[in-house]
Coordinates of C-alpha atoms in Angstrom, one line a residue:
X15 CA -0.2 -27.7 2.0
X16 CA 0.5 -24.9 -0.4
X17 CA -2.1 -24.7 -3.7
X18 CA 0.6 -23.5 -6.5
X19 CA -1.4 -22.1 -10.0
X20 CA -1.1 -23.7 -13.3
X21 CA 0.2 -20.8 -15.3
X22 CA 0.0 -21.2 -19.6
X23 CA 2.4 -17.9 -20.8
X24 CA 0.7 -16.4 -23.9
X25 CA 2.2 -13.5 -24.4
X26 CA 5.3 -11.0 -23.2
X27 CA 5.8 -8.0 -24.2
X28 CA 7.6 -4.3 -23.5
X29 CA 4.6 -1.1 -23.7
X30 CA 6.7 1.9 -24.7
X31 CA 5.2 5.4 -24.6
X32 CA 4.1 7.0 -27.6
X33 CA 7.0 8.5 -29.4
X34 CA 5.2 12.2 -28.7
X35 CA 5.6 11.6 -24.8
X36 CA 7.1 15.5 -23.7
X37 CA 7.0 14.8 -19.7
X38 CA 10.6 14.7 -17.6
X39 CA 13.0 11.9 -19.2
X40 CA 15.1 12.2 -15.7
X41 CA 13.6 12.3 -12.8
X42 CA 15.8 13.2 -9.0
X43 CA 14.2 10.8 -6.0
X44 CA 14.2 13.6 -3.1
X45 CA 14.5 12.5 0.6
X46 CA 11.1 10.7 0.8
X47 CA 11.7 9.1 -1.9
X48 CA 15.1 7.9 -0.6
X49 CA 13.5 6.5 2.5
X50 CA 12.0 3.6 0.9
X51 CA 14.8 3.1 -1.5
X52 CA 15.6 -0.6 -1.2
X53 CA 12.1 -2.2 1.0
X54 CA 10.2 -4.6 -0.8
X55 CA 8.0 -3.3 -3.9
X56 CA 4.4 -2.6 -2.9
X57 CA 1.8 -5.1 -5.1
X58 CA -1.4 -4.4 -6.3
X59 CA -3.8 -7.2 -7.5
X60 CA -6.9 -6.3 -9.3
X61 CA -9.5 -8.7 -10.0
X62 CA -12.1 -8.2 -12.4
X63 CA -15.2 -10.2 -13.7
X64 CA -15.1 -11.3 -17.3
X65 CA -18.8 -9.0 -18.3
X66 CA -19.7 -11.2 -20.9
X67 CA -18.7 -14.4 -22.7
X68 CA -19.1 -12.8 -25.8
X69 CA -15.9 -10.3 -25.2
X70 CA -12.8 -12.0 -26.2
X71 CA -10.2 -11.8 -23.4
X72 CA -7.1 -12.0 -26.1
X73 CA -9.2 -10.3 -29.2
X74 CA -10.4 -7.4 -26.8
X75 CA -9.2 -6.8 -23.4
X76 CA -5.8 -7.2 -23.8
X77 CA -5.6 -5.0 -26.6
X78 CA -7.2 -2.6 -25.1
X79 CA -5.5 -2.4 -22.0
X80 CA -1.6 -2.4 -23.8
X81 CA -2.7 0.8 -25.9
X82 CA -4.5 2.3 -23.2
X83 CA -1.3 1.7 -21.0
X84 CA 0.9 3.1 -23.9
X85 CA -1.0 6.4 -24.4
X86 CA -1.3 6.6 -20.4
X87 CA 2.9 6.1 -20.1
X88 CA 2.9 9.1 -21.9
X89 CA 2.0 11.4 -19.0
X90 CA 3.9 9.5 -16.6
X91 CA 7.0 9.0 -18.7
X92 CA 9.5 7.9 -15.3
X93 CA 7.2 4.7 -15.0
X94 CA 8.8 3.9 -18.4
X95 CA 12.3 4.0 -17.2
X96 CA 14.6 2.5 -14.7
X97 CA 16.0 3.5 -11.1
X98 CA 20.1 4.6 -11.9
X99 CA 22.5 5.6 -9.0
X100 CA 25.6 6.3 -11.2
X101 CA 28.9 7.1 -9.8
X102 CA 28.5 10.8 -10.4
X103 CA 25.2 10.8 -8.7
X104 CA 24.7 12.0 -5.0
X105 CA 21.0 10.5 -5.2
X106 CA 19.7 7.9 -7.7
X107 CA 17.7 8.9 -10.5
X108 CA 14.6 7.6 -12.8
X109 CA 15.6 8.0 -16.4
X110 CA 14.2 7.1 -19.2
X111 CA 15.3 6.5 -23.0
X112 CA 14.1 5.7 -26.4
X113 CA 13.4 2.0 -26.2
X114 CA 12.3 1.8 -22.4
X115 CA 8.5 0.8 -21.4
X116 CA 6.7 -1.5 -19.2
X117 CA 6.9 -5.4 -19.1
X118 CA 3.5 -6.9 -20.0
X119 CA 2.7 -10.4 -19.1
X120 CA -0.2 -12.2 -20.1
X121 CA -1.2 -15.6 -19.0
X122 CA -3.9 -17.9 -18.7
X123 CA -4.4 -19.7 -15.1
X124 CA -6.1 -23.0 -13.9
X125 CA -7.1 -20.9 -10.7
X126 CA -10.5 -20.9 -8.9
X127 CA -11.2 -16.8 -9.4
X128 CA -14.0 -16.9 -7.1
X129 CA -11.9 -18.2 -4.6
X130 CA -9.2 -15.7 -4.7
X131 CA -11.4 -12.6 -5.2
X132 CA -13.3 -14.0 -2.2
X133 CA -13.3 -12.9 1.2
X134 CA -12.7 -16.3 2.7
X135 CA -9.4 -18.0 3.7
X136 CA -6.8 -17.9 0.9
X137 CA -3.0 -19.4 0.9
X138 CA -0.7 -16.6 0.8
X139 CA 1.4 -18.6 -1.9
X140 CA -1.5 -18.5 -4.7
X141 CA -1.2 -14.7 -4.8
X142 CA 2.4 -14.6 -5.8
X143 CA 1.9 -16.2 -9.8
X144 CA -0.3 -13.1 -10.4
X145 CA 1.8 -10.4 -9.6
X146 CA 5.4 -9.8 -11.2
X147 CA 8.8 -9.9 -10.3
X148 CA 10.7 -6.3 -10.0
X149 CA 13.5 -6.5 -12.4
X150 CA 16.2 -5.4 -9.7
X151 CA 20.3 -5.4 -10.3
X152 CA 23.1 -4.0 -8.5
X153 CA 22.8 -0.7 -10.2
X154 CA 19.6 -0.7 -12.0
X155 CA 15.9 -1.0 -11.1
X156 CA 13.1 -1.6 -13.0
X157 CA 10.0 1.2 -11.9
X158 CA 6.9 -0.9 -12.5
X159 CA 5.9 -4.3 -13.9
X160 CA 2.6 -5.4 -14.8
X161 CA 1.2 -9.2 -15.1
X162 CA -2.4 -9.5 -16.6
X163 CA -3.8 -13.0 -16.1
X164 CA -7.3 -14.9 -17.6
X165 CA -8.9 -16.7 -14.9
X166 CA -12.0 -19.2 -15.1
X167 CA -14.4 -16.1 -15.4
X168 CA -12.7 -13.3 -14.9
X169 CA -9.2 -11.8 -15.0
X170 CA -6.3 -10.1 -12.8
X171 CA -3.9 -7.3 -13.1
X172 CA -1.3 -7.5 -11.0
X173 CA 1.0 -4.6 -10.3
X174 CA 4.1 -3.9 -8.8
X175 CA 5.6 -1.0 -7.9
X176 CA 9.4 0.2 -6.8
X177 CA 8.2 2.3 -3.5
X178 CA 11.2 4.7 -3.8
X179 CA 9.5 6.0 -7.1
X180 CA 5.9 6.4 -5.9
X181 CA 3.9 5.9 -2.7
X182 CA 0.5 4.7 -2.9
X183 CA -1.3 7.9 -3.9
X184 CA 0.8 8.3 -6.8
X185 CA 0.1 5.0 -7.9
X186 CA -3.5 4.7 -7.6
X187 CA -3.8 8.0 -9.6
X188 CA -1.5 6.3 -12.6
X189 CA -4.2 3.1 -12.4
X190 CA -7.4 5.6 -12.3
X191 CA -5.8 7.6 -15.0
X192 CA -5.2 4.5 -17.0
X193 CA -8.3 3.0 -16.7
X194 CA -9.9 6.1 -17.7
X195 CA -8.3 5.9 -21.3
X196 CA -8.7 2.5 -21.4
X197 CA -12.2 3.4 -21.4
X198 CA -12.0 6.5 -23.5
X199 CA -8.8 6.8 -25.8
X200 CA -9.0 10.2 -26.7
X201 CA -8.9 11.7 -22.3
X202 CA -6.3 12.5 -20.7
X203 CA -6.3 12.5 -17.0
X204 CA -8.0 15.1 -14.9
X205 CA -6.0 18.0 -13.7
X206 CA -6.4 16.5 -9.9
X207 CA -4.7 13.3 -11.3
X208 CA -2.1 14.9 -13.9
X209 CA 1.3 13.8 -12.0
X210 CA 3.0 16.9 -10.8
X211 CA 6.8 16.6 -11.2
X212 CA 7.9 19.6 -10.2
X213 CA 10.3 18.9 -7.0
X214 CA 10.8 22.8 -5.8
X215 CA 7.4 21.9 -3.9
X216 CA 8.8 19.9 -1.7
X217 CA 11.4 21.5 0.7
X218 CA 14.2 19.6 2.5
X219 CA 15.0 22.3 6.0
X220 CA 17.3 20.0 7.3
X221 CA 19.3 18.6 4.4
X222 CA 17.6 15.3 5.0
X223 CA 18.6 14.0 1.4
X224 CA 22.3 14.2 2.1
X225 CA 21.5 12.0 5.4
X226 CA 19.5 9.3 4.2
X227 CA 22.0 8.9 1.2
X228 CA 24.7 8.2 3.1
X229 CA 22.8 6.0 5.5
X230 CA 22.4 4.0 2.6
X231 CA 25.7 4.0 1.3
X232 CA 27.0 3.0 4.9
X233 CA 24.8 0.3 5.4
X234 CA 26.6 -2.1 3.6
X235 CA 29.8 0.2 2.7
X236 CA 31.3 2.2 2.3
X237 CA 30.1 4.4 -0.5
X238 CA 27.6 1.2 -1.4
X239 CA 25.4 2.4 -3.9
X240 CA 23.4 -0.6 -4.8
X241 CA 19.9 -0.9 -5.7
X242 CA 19.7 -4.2 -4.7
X243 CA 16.0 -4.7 -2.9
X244 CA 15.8 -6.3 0.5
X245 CA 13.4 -8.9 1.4
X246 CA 11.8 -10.3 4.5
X247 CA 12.4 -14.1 5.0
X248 CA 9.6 -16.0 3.2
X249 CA 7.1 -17.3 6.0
X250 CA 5.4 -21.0 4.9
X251 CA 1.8 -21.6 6.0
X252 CA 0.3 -18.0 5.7
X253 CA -3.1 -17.7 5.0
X254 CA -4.7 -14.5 3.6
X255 CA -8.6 -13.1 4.9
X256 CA -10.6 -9.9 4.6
X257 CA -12.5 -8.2 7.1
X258 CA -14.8 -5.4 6.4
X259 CA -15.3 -2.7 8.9
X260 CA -19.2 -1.8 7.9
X261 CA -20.7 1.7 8.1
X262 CA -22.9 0.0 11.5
X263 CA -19.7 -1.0 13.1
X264 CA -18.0 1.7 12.8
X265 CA -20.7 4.2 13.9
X266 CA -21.8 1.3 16.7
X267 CA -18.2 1.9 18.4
X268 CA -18.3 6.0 17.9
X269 CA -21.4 5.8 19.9
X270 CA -20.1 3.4 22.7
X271 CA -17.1 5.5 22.8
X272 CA -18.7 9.0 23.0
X273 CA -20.7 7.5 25.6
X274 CA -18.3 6.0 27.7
X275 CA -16.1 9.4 27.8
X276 CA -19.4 11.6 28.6
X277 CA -19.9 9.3 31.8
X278 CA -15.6 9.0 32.9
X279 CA -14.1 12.4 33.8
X280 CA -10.6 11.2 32.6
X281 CA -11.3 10.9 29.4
X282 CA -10.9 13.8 27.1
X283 CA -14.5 14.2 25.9
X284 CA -14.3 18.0 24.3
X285 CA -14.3 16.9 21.4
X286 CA -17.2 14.2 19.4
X287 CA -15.2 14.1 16.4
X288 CA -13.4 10.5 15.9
X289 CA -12.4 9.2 12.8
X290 CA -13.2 6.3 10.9
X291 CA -9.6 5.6 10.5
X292 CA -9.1 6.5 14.6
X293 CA -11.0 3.9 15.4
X294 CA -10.9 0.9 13.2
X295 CA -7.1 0.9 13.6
X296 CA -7.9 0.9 17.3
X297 CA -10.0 -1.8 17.2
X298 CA -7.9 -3.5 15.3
X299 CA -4.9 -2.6 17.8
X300 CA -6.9 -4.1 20.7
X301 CA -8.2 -7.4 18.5
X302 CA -4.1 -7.9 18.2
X303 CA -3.4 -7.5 21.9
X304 CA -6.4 -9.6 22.8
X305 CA -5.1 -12.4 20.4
X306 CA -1.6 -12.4 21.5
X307 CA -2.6 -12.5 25.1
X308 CA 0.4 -11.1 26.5
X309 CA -0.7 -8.3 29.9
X310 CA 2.2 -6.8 30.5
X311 CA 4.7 -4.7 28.1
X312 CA 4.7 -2.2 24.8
X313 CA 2.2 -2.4 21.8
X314 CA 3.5 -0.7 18.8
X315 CA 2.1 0.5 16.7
X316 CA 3.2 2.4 13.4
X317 CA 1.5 3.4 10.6
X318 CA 2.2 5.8 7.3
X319 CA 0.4 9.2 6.7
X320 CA 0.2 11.2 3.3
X321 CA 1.5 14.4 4.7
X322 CA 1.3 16.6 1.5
X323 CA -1.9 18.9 2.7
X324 CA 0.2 18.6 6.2
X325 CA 3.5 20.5 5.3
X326 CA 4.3 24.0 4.9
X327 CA 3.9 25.4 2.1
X328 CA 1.4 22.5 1.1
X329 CA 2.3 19.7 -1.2
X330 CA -0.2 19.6 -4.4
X331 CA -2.1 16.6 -4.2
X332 CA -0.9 15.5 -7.7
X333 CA 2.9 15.8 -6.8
X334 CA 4.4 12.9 -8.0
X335 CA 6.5 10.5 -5.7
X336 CA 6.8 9.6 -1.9
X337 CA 5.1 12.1 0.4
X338 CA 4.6 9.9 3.5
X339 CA 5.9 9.9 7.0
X340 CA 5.6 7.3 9.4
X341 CA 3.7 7.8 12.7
X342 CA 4.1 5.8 15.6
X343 CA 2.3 5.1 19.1
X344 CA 3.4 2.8 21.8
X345 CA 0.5 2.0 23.8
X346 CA 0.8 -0.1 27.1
X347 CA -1.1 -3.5 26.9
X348 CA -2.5 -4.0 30.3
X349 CA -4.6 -0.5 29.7
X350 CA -5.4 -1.6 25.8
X351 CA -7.4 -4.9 27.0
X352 CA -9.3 -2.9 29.6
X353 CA -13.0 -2.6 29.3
X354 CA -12.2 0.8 28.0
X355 CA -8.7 0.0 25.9
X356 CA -10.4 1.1 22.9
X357 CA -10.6 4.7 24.1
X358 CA -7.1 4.9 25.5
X359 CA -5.9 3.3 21.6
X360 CA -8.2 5.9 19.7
X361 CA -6.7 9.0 22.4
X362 CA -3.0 7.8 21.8
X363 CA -3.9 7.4 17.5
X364 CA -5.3 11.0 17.5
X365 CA -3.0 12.4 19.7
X366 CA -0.2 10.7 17.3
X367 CA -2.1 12.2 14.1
X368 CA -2.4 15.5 15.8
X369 CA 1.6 16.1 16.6
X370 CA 2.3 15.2 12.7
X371 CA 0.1 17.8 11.7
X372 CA 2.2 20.3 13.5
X373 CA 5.5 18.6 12.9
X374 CA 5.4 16.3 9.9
X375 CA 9.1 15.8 9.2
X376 CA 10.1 16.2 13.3
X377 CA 11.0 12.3 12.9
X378 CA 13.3 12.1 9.9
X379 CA 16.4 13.3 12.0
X380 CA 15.8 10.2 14.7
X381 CA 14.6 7.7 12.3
X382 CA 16.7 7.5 9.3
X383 CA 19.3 4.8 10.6
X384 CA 16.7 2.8 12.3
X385 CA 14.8 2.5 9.3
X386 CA 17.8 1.0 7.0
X387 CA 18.3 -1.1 9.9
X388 CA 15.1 -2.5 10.0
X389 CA 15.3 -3.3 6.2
X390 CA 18.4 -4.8 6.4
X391 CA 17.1 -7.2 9.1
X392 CA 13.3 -7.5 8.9
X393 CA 13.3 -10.0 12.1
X394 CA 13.3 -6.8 13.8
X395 CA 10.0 -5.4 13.1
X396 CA 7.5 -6.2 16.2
X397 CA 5.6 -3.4 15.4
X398 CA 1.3 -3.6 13.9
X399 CA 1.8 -1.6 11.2
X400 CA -0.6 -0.4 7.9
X401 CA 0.0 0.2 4.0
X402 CA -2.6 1.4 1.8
X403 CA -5.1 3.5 2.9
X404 CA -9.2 3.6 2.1
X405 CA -9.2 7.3 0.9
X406 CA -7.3 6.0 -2.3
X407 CA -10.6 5.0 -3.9
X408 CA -9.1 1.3 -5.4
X409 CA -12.1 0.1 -6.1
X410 CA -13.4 3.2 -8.4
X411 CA -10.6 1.9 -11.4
X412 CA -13.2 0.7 -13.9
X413 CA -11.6 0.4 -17.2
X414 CA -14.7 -0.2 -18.7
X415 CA -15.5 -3.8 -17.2
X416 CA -17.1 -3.3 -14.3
X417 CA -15.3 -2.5 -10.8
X418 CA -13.2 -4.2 -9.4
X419 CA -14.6 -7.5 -7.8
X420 CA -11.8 -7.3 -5.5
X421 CA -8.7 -5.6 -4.9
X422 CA -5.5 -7.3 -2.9
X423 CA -2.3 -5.8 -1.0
X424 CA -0.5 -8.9 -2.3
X425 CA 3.2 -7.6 -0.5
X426 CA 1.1 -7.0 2.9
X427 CA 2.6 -10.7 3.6
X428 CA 3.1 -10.6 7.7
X429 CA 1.6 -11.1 10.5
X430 CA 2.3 -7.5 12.0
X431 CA 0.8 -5.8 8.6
X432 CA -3.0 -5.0 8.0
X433 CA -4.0 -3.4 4.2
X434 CA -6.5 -1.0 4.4
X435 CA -8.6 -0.2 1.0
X436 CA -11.7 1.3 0.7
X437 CA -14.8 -0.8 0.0
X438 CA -16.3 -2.4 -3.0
X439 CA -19.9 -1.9 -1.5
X440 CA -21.6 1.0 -0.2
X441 CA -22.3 -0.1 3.4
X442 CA -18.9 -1.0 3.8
X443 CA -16.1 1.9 5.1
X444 CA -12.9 0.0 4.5
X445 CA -11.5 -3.6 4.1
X446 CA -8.9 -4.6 6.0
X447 CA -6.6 -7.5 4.5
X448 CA -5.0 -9.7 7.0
X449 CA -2.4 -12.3 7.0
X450 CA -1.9 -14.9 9.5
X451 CA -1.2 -18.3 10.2
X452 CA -4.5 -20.8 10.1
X453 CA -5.1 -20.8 13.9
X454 CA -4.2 -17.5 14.5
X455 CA -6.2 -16.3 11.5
X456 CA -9.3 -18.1 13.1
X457 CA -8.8 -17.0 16.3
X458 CA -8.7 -13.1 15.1
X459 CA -11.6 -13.1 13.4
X460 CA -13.4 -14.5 16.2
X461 CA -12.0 -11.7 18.2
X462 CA -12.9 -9.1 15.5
X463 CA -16.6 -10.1 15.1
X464 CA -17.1 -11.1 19.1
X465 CA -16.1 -7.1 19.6
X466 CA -19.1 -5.8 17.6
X467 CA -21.3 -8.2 19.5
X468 CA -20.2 -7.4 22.8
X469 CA -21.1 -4.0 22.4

């Protein structure tokens, strides 16, 4: 039975910019922005441990966080404003006016924080109080919200973000930067994490903007320009765990790996260099295909890449918006759960990786249809698929309490959907967030730890 939080409002509230904000009022979404333009908001939950009972929660933190988040709107201005698709508009368009800013919530919660911040079995359902709502019409949306709420000895920020104005990069730089003033008023963030707006950088060969638009605007047309967000169906009896992929896993599998190639000739063994990301999301690929049982038939597998450093010219790192691609791989599952199905997964991954680097945008073209289809009927999507990514560095936004104690995906809500983030301590090289029902859950992470053993 689902455990629902006892929520006491204290407090809402709109955080403008400071009137001396200079950065872009209005803001054009390019063709990778447009891709993501009505899927479900990705939601970031933050928890943090109170560092002493002496610093008052409502006296102190809050305060400091809404002027911090004030003075930090001012270098990213479009989180300010709202998602617009006028008539006159071929794409929609962040703007921004005098009087806009960012919802702030602040509650106090009944919830056990140890529990949720934990690493043990959670109910999907008592994440979804502590992050807000995306304020979403017909012809308007709402960029970013942001809930802070007190638990019993710490507290949470949630955050939620429209993924047509930011991917996950962007994002995290906006939390690091704001945590940084938090700390320290008077900075301003680093040049690496300045948002770049400038949208010359990122060219469009094939008119890709023009394509996805009208995809859109077909989907439920014609010439439908709504904003209107689509959701999955809401699942009932989820449960939500965390696995860590250690430093000693990961390097336990490179070895078995590297060995098992040097010793069979049809393996591709000219190269020693496998990723930590190659193989933990092969593991993970085989732990699925092991749980679900099924020996004959496809495995998909999908997952998003930060192509930026991969297109040509290069994309600054700082470059504000969407700069992702999916990749896919479609493995077949009598080879994955082989002895050596792990080496076949991490091949077909690095192969995958390998073809974006010389093609990064060859997809678009193909893809653009199928991916407002899958929106528009999420029972659709069979595929194992990631969001977030460990090189993001969550757990390094400190505003001055301490690091995070944990850090949730809280819209990674299915079955088919890890989270990766990178890890709160040093030994460990990502955490992966999984969702799953109770028996299934167990079952996995049986699977997951077995395979380390086994080795």
């Amino acid at each position: 039975m689902a455990n629902f939080l006892s929520l006491k409002l204290i407090d809402v509230c709109k955080v403008p910019p400071p009137p001396t904000a200079v950065e872009p009022s209005s803001l054009r979404l390019t063709f990778l922005d447009l891709l993501w333009l009505r899927f479900h908001p990705y939601q970031l939950l933050f928890f943090y441990e109170l560092p002493s009972n002496e610093i008052s929660f409502h006296d102190v933190i809050v305060p400091k966080l809404k002027s911090s988040l004030s003075l930090t709107l001012q270098h990213y201005l479009p989180l300010a404003g709202n998602l617009v698709w006028s008539s006159q508009s071929d794409v929609p368009v962040i703007e921004f006016v005098e009087g806009d800013g960012i919802s702030m919530t602040v509650a106090e919660s009944d919830g056990d924080f140890y529990h949720l911040s934990g690493n043990g079995f959670r109910e999907v359902s008592e994440f979804h109080p502590l992050v807000p709502q995306l304020p979403v019409s017909h012809d308007r949306a709402a960029g970013i919200a942001i809930v802070t709420k007190f638990q019993n000895k710490g507290f949470s920020i949630g955050i939620t973000n429209h993924h047509a104005i930011i991917d996950g990069r962007s994002s995290t730089s906006f939390i690091k930067s704001w945590a940084q003033i938090c700390i320290e008023e008077s900075s301003i963030p680093t040049p690496k994490q300045m948002p770049l707006y400038d949208r010359s950088v990122l060219t469009d060969p094939k008119d890709f903007e023009k394509l996805i638009a009208k995809a859109w605007q077909d989907l439920e047309g014609p010439n439908n320009k709504s904003l209107n967000l689509k959701f999955p169906p809401k699942k009932y009896g989820l449960i939500r765990s965390t696995l860590e992929f250690k430093h000693q896993n990961i390097q336990k599998l490179k070895e078995w790996i590297l060995k098992k190639k040097s010793k069979n000739e049809n393996f591709d063994s000219s190269s020693s260099h496998i990723s930590s990301f190659v193989i933990a999301t092969a593991y993970l690929c085989v732990c699925t295909a092991k749980l679900e049982g099924l020996k004959e038939g496809k495995l998909f597998f999908g997952f998003p890449t930060d192509v930026r450093t991969r297109l040509k010219p290069q994309v600054p790192l700082n470059y504000f918006g969407n700069c992702v691609v999916g990749v896919f791989v479609c493995l077949e599952r009598s080879e994955v759960l082989r002895e050596n199905g792990i080496i076949l997964a991490c091949d077909e991954i690095s192969k995958a990786i390998k073809n974006c680097d010389d093609g990064p945008l060859n997809w678009c073209e193909n893809l653009v249809s199928t991916i407002c289809q899958m929106t528009n009927d999420y029972s659709e999507i069979q595929v194992i698929s990631l969001t977030g990514s460990p090189r993001f560095g969550v757990y390094s936004a400190d505003f001055g309490f301490g690091k995070p104690k944990r850090v949730e995906i809280v819209s990674a809500e299915s079955p088919y959907l890890f989270s990766l983030t990178d890890g709160r301590n040093s030994d460990v090289v990502m955490e992966i967030g999984i969702v799953k029902k109770r028996k299934e859950m167990e079952a996995f992470v049986a699977i997951f730890n077995q395979g380390f053993e086994s080795i």
